Amino acid sequence: MSQPKILLLGPPGAGKGTQSSNLVSEFGVEHVTTGDALRSNKEMDISDLGLEYDTPGEYMDRGELVPDEVVNAIVEKALTSADGFVLDGYPRNLDQAEELESMTELDVIVSLSVSEAELVDRLTGRRVCSDCGENYHVEFDQPEKAGVCDECGGELIQREDDQEKAVRNRLEVFAENTEPVIDYYSDRDAFVEIDGEQSLDDVWNDLQAAVESAI
Ligand code: AP5
């Protein structure tokens, strides 16, 4: 059988990136993440599209969504070249969900649910490696040496959009735009909701079981 096609939904800080790494290791799928793809192209010139801002980074640092025409093109290209995948960070609104229908079929759709207070703690405390992108947390997941990545020795930094003001805005944008996407998928057979507020290992156990029963 071909590799699984997994959609991972959830609010900012739910653990999508963290658990996507586990899925990549366990199932050999590709990690398709619009957040990382856009972070690598924050300064891309999109001024010819006649939108509010001239680069993706100007939307991201405010916690706003990058316009659909930019994001849809990134996802379509990535999915075309992937066999199995875990899709993380897309779709974030109903238009993107409809666009995704025309690109591929999904084997399992997982929604990670986490309370708002926990999300704010996780995001404002998150630190990321400026070289390899590995995630840490000042309290829940500390590196061996403060400020230094265990994997590659790179410097740990705080993402611009993990400042509290941008975090609050991201959560509002999620409630308005992305919660309807979860409702859109929630009555499908492939849909599974997982309590993302459990320990990292318990979330992973539930997620692994959900994917295994779908394939
Ligand atoms: P993106 O990078 O996708 O950010 P996000 O969805 O806000 O997700 P995060 O990466 O912040 O959180 P996560 O769920 O991956 O959590 P993580 O595993 O890191 O998008 C950034 C921006 O890009 C958007 O705001 C937007 O501007 C733009 N964008 C992206 N996609 C777009 C789209 N489709 N359309 C338009 N614009 C788009 O975990 C967070 C922290 O919690 C970590 O420190 C981790 O160690 C900790 N943690 C995780 N799980 C647990 C646990 N179980 N217990 C304790 N701690 C935990």
Short mmCIF file of C-alpha atoms and ligand atoms in Angstrom, two decimals:
data_model
loop_
_atom_site.label_atom_id
_atom_site.label_comp_id
_atom_site.label_asym_id
_atom_site.label_seq_id
_atom_site.Cartn_x
_atom_site.Cartn_y
_atom_site.Cartn_z
CA MET A 1 0.00 0.00 0.00
CA SER A 2 1.14 3.54 -0.65
CA GLN A 3 2.16 5.69 2.31
CA PRO A 4 -0.54 7.37 4.41
CA LYS A 5 -1.91 10.83 3.67
CA ILE A 6 -2.39 12.49 7.03
CA LEU A 7 -3.90 15.87 7.83
CA LEU A 8 -2.99 17.31 11.25
CA LEU A 9 -5.28 20.12 12.45
CA GLY A 10 -5.14 22.16 15.63
CA PRO A 11 -4.60 25.63 17.02
CA PRO A 12 -1.20 27.33 17.15
CA GLY A 13 0.87 25.50 19.78
CA ALA A 14 -1.24 22.32 19.77
CA GLY A 15 1.86 20.26 18.94
CA LYS A 16 1.40 19.81 15.19
CA GLY A 17 5.07 20.39 14.40
CA THR A 18 6.26 18.23 17.31
CA GLN A 19 4.02 15.28 16.42
CA SER A 20 4.65 15.67 12.67
CA SER A 21 8.32 14.82 13.33
CA ASN A 22 7.21 11.56 14.98
CA LEU A 23 4.97 10.73 12.01
CA VAL A 24 7.85 11.33 9.59
CA SER A 25 10.12 8.97 11.58
CA GLU A 26 7.52 6.25 12.11
CA PHE A 27 5.72 6.18 8.76
CA GLY A 28 8.36 7.58 6.38
CA VAL A 29 5.98 10.29 5.13
CA GLU A 30 6.97 13.76 4.00
CA HIS A 31 6.30 16.73 6.30
CA VAL A 32 4.43 19.37 4.30
CA THR A 33 4.20 22.45 6.49
CA THR A 34 3.08 25.83 5.25
CA GLY A 35 4.53 27.54 8.35
CA ASP A 36 8.09 26.34 7.65
CA ALA A 37 7.72 26.89 3.90
CA LEU A 38 6.58 30.46 4.48
CA ARG A 39 9.28 31.12 7.11
CA SER A 40 11.88 30.14 4.49
CA ASN A 41 10.28 32.65 2.12
CA LYS A 42 9.42 35.47 4.51
CA GLU A 43 11.04 38.10 2.29
CA MET A 44 9.59 36.80 -1.01
CA ASP A 45 8.34 39.69 -3.16
CA ILE A 46 4.56 39.29 -3.61
CA SER A 47 3.96 42.97 -4.40
CA ASP A 48 2.75 42.14 -7.93
CA LEU A 49 -0.32 40.41 -6.44
CA GLY A 50 -1.67 43.79 -5.28
CA LEU A 51 -2.30 42.64 -1.69
CA GLU A 52 -2.13 44.52 1.61
CA TYR A 53 1.56 43.72 2.29
CA ASP A 54 4.49 43.05 -0.04
CA THR A 55 6.02 39.98 1.70
CA PRO A 56 4.67 36.89 3.57
CA GLY A 57 6.70 37.91 6.63
CA GLU A 58 4.64 41.07 7.16
CA TYR A 59 1.50 38.94 7.61
CA MET A 60 3.25 36.30 9.72
CA ASP A 61 4.89 38.61 12.27
CA ARG A 62 1.44 40.09 13.02
CA GLY A 63 -0.12 36.64 13.39
CA GLU A 64 -2.31 37.18 10.30
CA LEU A 65 -2.92 34.58 7.59
CA VAL A 66 -0.82 34.86 4.44
CA PRO A 67 -3.19 35.25 1.43
CA ASP A 68 -4.59 32.05 -0.08
CA GLU A 69 -3.09 32.51 -3.55
CA VAL A 70 0.44 32.37 -2.06
CA VAL A 71 -0.23 29.41 0.27
CA ASN A 72 -2.30 27.28 -2.15
CA ALA A 73 0.51 27.33 -4.70
CA ILE A 74 3.06 26.17 -2.09
CA VAL A 75 0.87 23.25 -0.97
CA GLU A 76 -0.09 22.11 -4.45
CA LYS A 77 3.56 21.94 -5.48
CA ALA A 78 4.58 20.03 -2.34
CA LEU A 79 1.72 17.50 -2.52
CA THR A 80 2.33 16.76 -6.18
CA SER A 81 5.83 15.50 -5.39
CA ALA A 82 4.92 13.59 -2.17
CA ASP A 83 3.72 9.98 -1.96
CA GLY A 84 2.59 9.90 1.68
CA PHE A 85 2.59 13.08 3.74
CA VAL A 86 1.64 14.76 6.97
CA LEU A 87 0.08 18.10 6.12
CA ASP A 88 0.53 20.64 8.96
CA GLY A 89 -0.72 24.24 8.92
CA TYR A 90 -3.10 23.90 5.95
CA PRO A 91 -6.02 24.30 5.38
CA ARG A 92 -6.57 27.28 7.68
CA ASN A 93 -9.85 28.52 6.23
CA LEU A 94 -12.78 27.03 4.32
CA ASP A 95 -11.55 28.26 0.93
CA GLN A 96 -8.25 26.45 1.50
CA ALA A 97 -10.17 23.31 2.58
CA GLU A 98 -12.10 23.35 -0.69
CA GLU A 99 -8.88 23.89 -2.62
CA LEU A 100 -7.33 20.88 -0.87
CA GLU A 101 -10.24 18.66 -2.02
CA SER A 102 -9.17 19.28 -5.60
CA MET A 103 -5.53 18.36 -4.86
CA THR A 104 -5.67 15.02 -2.99
CA GLU A 105 -7.62 12.53 -0.86
CA LEU A 106 -6.86 12.08 2.85
CA ASP A 107 -6.57 8.78 4.77
CA VAL A 108 -6.79 10.26 8.26
CA ILE A 109 -7.71 13.70 9.58
CA VAL A 110 -6.54 14.37 13.13
CA SER A 111 -7.56 17.34 15.26
CA LEU A 112 -5.41 18.07 18.34
CA SER A 113 -7.43 19.94 20.96
CA VAL A 114 -5.76 22.09 23.65
CA SER A 115 -7.15 24.81 25.94
CA GLU A 116 -6.31 28.47 25.29
CA ALA A 117 -4.38 29.02 28.56
CA GLU A 118 -2.11 26.06 27.80
CA LEU A 119 -1.55 27.30 24.23
CA VAL A 120 -0.42 30.73 25.43
CA ASP A 121 2.07 29.10 27.87
CA ARG A 122 3.43 26.78 25.22
CA LEU A 123 3.88 29.43 22.53
CA THR A 124 5.32 32.25 24.62
CA GLY A 125 7.76 29.73 26.19
CA ARG A 126 8.78 28.07 22.93
CA ARG A 127 12.33 28.54 21.63
CA VAL A 128 13.50 27.35 18.23
CA CYS A 129 16.94 26.63 16.83
CA SER A 130 17.92 29.37 14.38
CA ASP A 131 19.90 26.79 12.36
CA CYS A 132 17.95 23.49 12.24
CA GLY A 133 14.49 24.60 13.48
CA GLU A 134 14.33 22.11 16.40
CA ASN A 135 11.69 23.14 19.01
CA TYR A 136 12.31 23.59 22.75
CA HIS A 137 10.37 25.07 25.64
CA VAL A 138 11.77 27.13 28.52
CA GLU A 139 9.91 24.94 31.01
CA PHE A 140 8.58 21.72 29.41
CA ASP A 141 11.42 20.82 27.02
CA GLN A 142 14.73 22.44 27.96
CA PRO A 143 17.99 21.94 26.05
CA GLU A 144 21.00 20.48 27.93
CA LYS A 145 22.77 23.86 27.73
CA ALA A 146 20.61 27.02 28.04
CA GLY A 147 20.16 28.82 24.71
CA VAL A 148 21.98 26.15 22.67
CA CYS A 149 20.43 23.49 20.41
CA ASP A 150 21.14 19.89 21.48
CA GLU A 151 20.98 18.70 17.86
CA CYS A 152 23.31 21.10 16.07
CA GLY A 153 24.72 23.62 18.59
CA GLY A 154 22.76 26.48 16.95
CA GLU A 155 21.42 29.49 18.86
CA LEU A 156 17.89 29.19 20.31
CA ILE A 157 15.65 32.17 19.56
CA GLN A 158 12.03 33.20 20.10
CA ARG A 159 9.90 33.42 16.94
CA GLU A 160 8.62 36.95 16.29
CA ASP A 161 5.03 35.62 16.28
CA ASP A 162 5.53 33.90 19.68
CA GLN A 163 5.47 37.29 21.44
CA GLU A 164 2.30 37.45 23.54
CA LYS A 165 0.50 40.07 21.41
CA ALA A 166 0.96 38.09 18.19
CA VAL A 167 0.04 34.84 20.00
CA ARG A 168 -3.31 36.33 21.10
CA ASN A 169 -3.96 37.48 17.54
CA ARG A 170 -3.08 34.03 16.14
CA LEU A 171 -5.58 32.43 18.52
CA GLU A 172 -8.30 34.86 17.41
CA VAL A 173 -7.50 34.21 13.75
CA PHE A 174 -7.69 30.47 14.49
CA ALA A 175 -11.11 30.77 16.19
CA GLU A 176 -12.54 32.80 13.34
CA ASN A 177 -11.01 31.04 10.33
CA THR A 178 -9.79 27.56 11.24
CA GLU A 179 -12.33 26.25 13.76
CA PRO A 180 -14.90 26.14 10.89
CA VAL A 181 -12.42 23.91 9.01
CA ILE A 182 -12.44 21.42 11.91
CA ASP A 183 -16.27 21.43 11.83
CA TYR A 184 -16.11 20.89 8.06
CA TYR A 185 -14.19 17.62 8.51
CA SER A 186 -15.68 16.47 11.82
CA ASP A 187 -18.41 14.18 10.44
CA ARG A 188 -16.09 12.24 8.12
CA ASP A 189 -15.12 8.63 8.86
CA ALA A 190 -11.45 9.59 8.60
CA PHE A 191 -11.77 12.25 11.35
CA VAL A 192 -10.26 11.63 14.81
CA GLU A 193 -10.02 14.08 17.71
CA ILE A 194 -7.10 13.66 20.14
CA ASP A 195 -6.57 15.36 23.49
CA GLY A 196 -3.42 17.40 22.77
CA GLU A 197 -3.09 18.45 26.39
CA GLN A 198 -1.73 15.05 27.44
CA SER A 199 2.00 14.39 27.75
CA LEU A 200 3.99 14.31 24.50
CA ASP A 201 4.21 10.49 24.70
CA ASP A 202 0.49 10.02 25.32
CA VAL A 203 -0.44 12.30 22.42
CA TRP A 204 1.95 10.31 20.23
CA ASN A 205 0.47 6.95 21.33
CA ASP A 206 -3.04 8.12 20.40
CA LEU A 207 -1.87 9.58 17.11
CA GLN A 208 0.08 6.49 16.10
CA ALA A 209 -2.93 4.30 16.90
CA ALA A 210 -5.22 6.55 14.83
CA VAL A 211 -2.95 6.38 11.78
CA GLU A 212 -2.41 2.61 12.12
CA SER A 213 -6.13 1.93 12.25
CA ALA A 214 -6.69 4.07 9.14
CA ILE A 215 -4.12 2.30 6.93
P1 AP5 B 1 2.74 27.83 11.64
O1 AP5 B 1 4.20 27.71 11.69
O2 AP5 B 1 1.93 26.76 10.99
O3 AP5 B 1 2.28 28.10 13.12
P2 AP5 B 1 1.05 27.56 13.95
O4 AP5 B 1 -0.04 26.83 13.30
O5 AP5 B 1 0.67 28.78 14.65
O6 AP5 B 1 1.67 26.38 14.68
P3 AP5 B 1 2.93 26.39 15.57
O7 AP5 B 1 4.11 25.93 14.77
O8 AP5 B 1 3.11 27.66 16.31
O9 AP5 B 1 2.46 25.31 16.64
P4 AP5 B 1 2.42 23.74 16.57
O10 AP5 B 1 1.01 23.26 16.65
O11 AP5 B 1 3.26 23.20 15.44
O12 AP5 B 1 3.08 23.41 17.98
P5 AP5 B 1 4.54 22.89 18.34
O13 AP5 B 1 4.68 21.44 18.03
O14 AP5 B 1 5.59 23.81 17.80
O15 AP5 B 1 2.28 29.20 10.93
C1 AP5 B 1 2.92 30.44 11.21
C2 AP5 B 1 2.30 31.54 10.36
O16 AP5 B 1 2.45 31.24 8.96
C3 AP5 B 1 0.79 31.75 10.53
O17 AP5 B 1 0.49 32.56 11.65
C4 AP5 B 1 0.45 32.43 9.19
O18 AP5 B 1 0.86 33.77 9.17
C5 AP5 B 1 1.31 31.67 8.21
N1 AP5 B 1 0.61 30.50 7.66
C6 AP5 B 1 0.95 29.19 7.83
N2 AP5 B 1 0.09 28.39 7.18
C7 AP5 B 1 -0.80 29.21 6.58
C8 AP5 B 1 -1.95 28.95 5.76
N3 AP5 B 1 -2.36 27.72 5.44
N4 AP5 B 1 -2.64 30.03 5.30
C9 AP5 B 1 -2.26 31.28 5.60
N5 AP5 B 1 -1.19 31.58 6.38
C10 AP5 B 1 -0.47 30.56 6.85
O19 AP5 B 1 4.47 23.03 19.93
C11 AP5 B 1 4.45 24.32 20.54
C12 AP5 B 1 5.24 24.27 21.87
O20 AP5 B 1 4.55 23.42 22.80
C13 AP5 B 1 6.65 23.71 21.74
O21 AP5 B 1 7.50 24.46 22.59
C14 AP5 B 1 6.53 22.26 22.21
O22 AP5 B 1 7.74 21.82 22.81
C15 AP5 B 1 5.39 22.36 23.24
N6 AP5 B 1 4.55 21.16 23.25
C16 AP5 B 1 4.00 20.50 22.18
N7 AP5 B 1 3.26 19.47 22.60
C17 AP5 B 1 3.29 19.47 23.95
C18 AP5 B 1 2.71 18.64 24.98
N8 AP5 B 1 1.92 17.59 24.67
N9 AP5 B 1 2.98 18.96 26.28
C19 AP5 B 1 3.79 20.04 26.61
N10 AP5 B 1 4.38 20.84 25.68
C20 AP5 B 1 4.12 20.57 24.38
#
